[in-house]
Short mmCIF file of C-alpha atoms in Angstrom, two decimals:
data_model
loop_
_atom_site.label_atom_id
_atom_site.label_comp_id
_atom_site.label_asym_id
_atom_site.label_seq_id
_atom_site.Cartn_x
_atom_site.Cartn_y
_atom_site.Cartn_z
CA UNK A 133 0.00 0.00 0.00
CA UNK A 134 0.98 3.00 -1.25
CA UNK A 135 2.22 5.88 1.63
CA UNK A 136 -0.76 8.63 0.03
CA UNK A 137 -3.51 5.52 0.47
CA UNK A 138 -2.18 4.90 3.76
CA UNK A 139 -2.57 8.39 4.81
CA UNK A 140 -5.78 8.55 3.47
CA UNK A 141 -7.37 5.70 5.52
CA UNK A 142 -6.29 6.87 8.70
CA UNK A 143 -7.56 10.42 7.78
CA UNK A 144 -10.93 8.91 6.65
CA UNK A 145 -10.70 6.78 9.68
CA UNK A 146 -10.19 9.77 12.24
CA UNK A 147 -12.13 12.74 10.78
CA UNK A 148 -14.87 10.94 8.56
CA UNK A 149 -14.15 14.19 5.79
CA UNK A 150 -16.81 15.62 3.67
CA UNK A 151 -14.13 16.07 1.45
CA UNK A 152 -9.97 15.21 1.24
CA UNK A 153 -7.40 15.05 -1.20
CA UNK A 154 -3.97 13.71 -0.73
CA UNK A 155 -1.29 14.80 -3.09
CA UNK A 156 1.97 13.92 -3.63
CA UNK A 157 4.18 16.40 -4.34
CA UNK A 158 7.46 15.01 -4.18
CA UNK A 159 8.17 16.04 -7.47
CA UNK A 160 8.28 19.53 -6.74
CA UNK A 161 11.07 18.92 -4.56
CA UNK A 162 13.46 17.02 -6.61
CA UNK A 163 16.84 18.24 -6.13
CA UNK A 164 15.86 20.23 -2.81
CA UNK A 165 18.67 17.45 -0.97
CA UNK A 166 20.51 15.41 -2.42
CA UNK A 167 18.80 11.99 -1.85
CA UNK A 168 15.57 13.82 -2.73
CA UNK A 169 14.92 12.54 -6.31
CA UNK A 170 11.14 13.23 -6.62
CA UNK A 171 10.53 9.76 -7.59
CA UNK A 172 9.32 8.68 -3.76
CA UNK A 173 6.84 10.07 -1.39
CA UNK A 174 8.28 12.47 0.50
CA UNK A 175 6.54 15.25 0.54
CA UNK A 176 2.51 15.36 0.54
CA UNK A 177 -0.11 17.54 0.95
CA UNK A 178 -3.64 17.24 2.93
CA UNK A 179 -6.48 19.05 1.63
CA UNK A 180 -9.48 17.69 4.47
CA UNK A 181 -12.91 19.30 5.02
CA UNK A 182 -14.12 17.63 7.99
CA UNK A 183 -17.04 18.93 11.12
CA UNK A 184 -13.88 17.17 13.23
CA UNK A 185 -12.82 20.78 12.92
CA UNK A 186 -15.49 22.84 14.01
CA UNK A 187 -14.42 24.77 16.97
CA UNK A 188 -10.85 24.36 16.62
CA UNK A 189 -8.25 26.77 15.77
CA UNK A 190 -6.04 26.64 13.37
CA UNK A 191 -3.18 25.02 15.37
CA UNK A 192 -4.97 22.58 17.17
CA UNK A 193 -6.04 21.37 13.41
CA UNK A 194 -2.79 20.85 12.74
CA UNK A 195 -2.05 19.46 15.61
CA UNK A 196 -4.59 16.87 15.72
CA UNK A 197 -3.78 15.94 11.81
CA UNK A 198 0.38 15.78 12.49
CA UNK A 199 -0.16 13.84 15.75
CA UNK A 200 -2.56 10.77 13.60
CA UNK A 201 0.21 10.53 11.16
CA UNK A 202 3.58 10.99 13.56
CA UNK A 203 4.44 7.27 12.55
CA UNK A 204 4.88 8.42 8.90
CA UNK A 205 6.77 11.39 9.58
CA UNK A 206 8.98 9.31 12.10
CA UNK A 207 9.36 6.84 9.10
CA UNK A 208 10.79 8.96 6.59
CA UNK A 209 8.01 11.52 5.62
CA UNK A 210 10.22 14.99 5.45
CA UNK A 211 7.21 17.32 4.73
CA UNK A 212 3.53 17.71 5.35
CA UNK A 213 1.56 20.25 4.22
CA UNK A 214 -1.96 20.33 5.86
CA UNK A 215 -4.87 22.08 4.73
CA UNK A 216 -7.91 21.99 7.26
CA UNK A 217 -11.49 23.38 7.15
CA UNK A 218 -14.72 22.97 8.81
CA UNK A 219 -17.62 22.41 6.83
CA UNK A 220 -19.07 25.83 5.29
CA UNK A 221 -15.65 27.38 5.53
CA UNK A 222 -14.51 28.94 2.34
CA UNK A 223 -11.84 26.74 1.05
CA UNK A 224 -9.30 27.27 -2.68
CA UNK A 225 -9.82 24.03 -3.44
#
């Protein structure tokens, strides 16, 4: 299983989104160090719109989506970009 799909199921598992997107976007960051080639997941990106959110701030979203996926980030994840909302909060996506 793939480290996005991975990510994915524990984010559906946890939150139950309305909507979510993980992207891979190691590609962007080929070259950034020198084992960084693009070619693995590396870097990714959350996009999650879940009612798991309402009330929080902005940190403790962060917080709560950094601390459900620690063991990836302890495994060799180097960056996470996270993206949360609340449903009816505007969103770019």
């Amino acid at each position: 299983m793939s480290l996005r799909q991975r990510i994915e199921d524990k984010l559906t598992a946890a939150f139950s989104p309305e909507r979510l997107a993980v992207i891979d976007e190691s590609h962007l960051h080929a070259g950034h160090q020198p084992d960084m080639t693009g070619t693995g997941e590396t870097h990714m990106r959350v996009k999650i719109v879940a009612a798991a959110f309402s009330g929080m701030n902005r940190l403790a979203r962060h917080r709560s989506v950094t601390e459900l996926l620690r063991p990836e980030l302890d495994a060799g994840l180097h960056a996470l970009a996270i993206e949360p909302a609340a449903p009816g909060e505007a969103v770019l996506w």
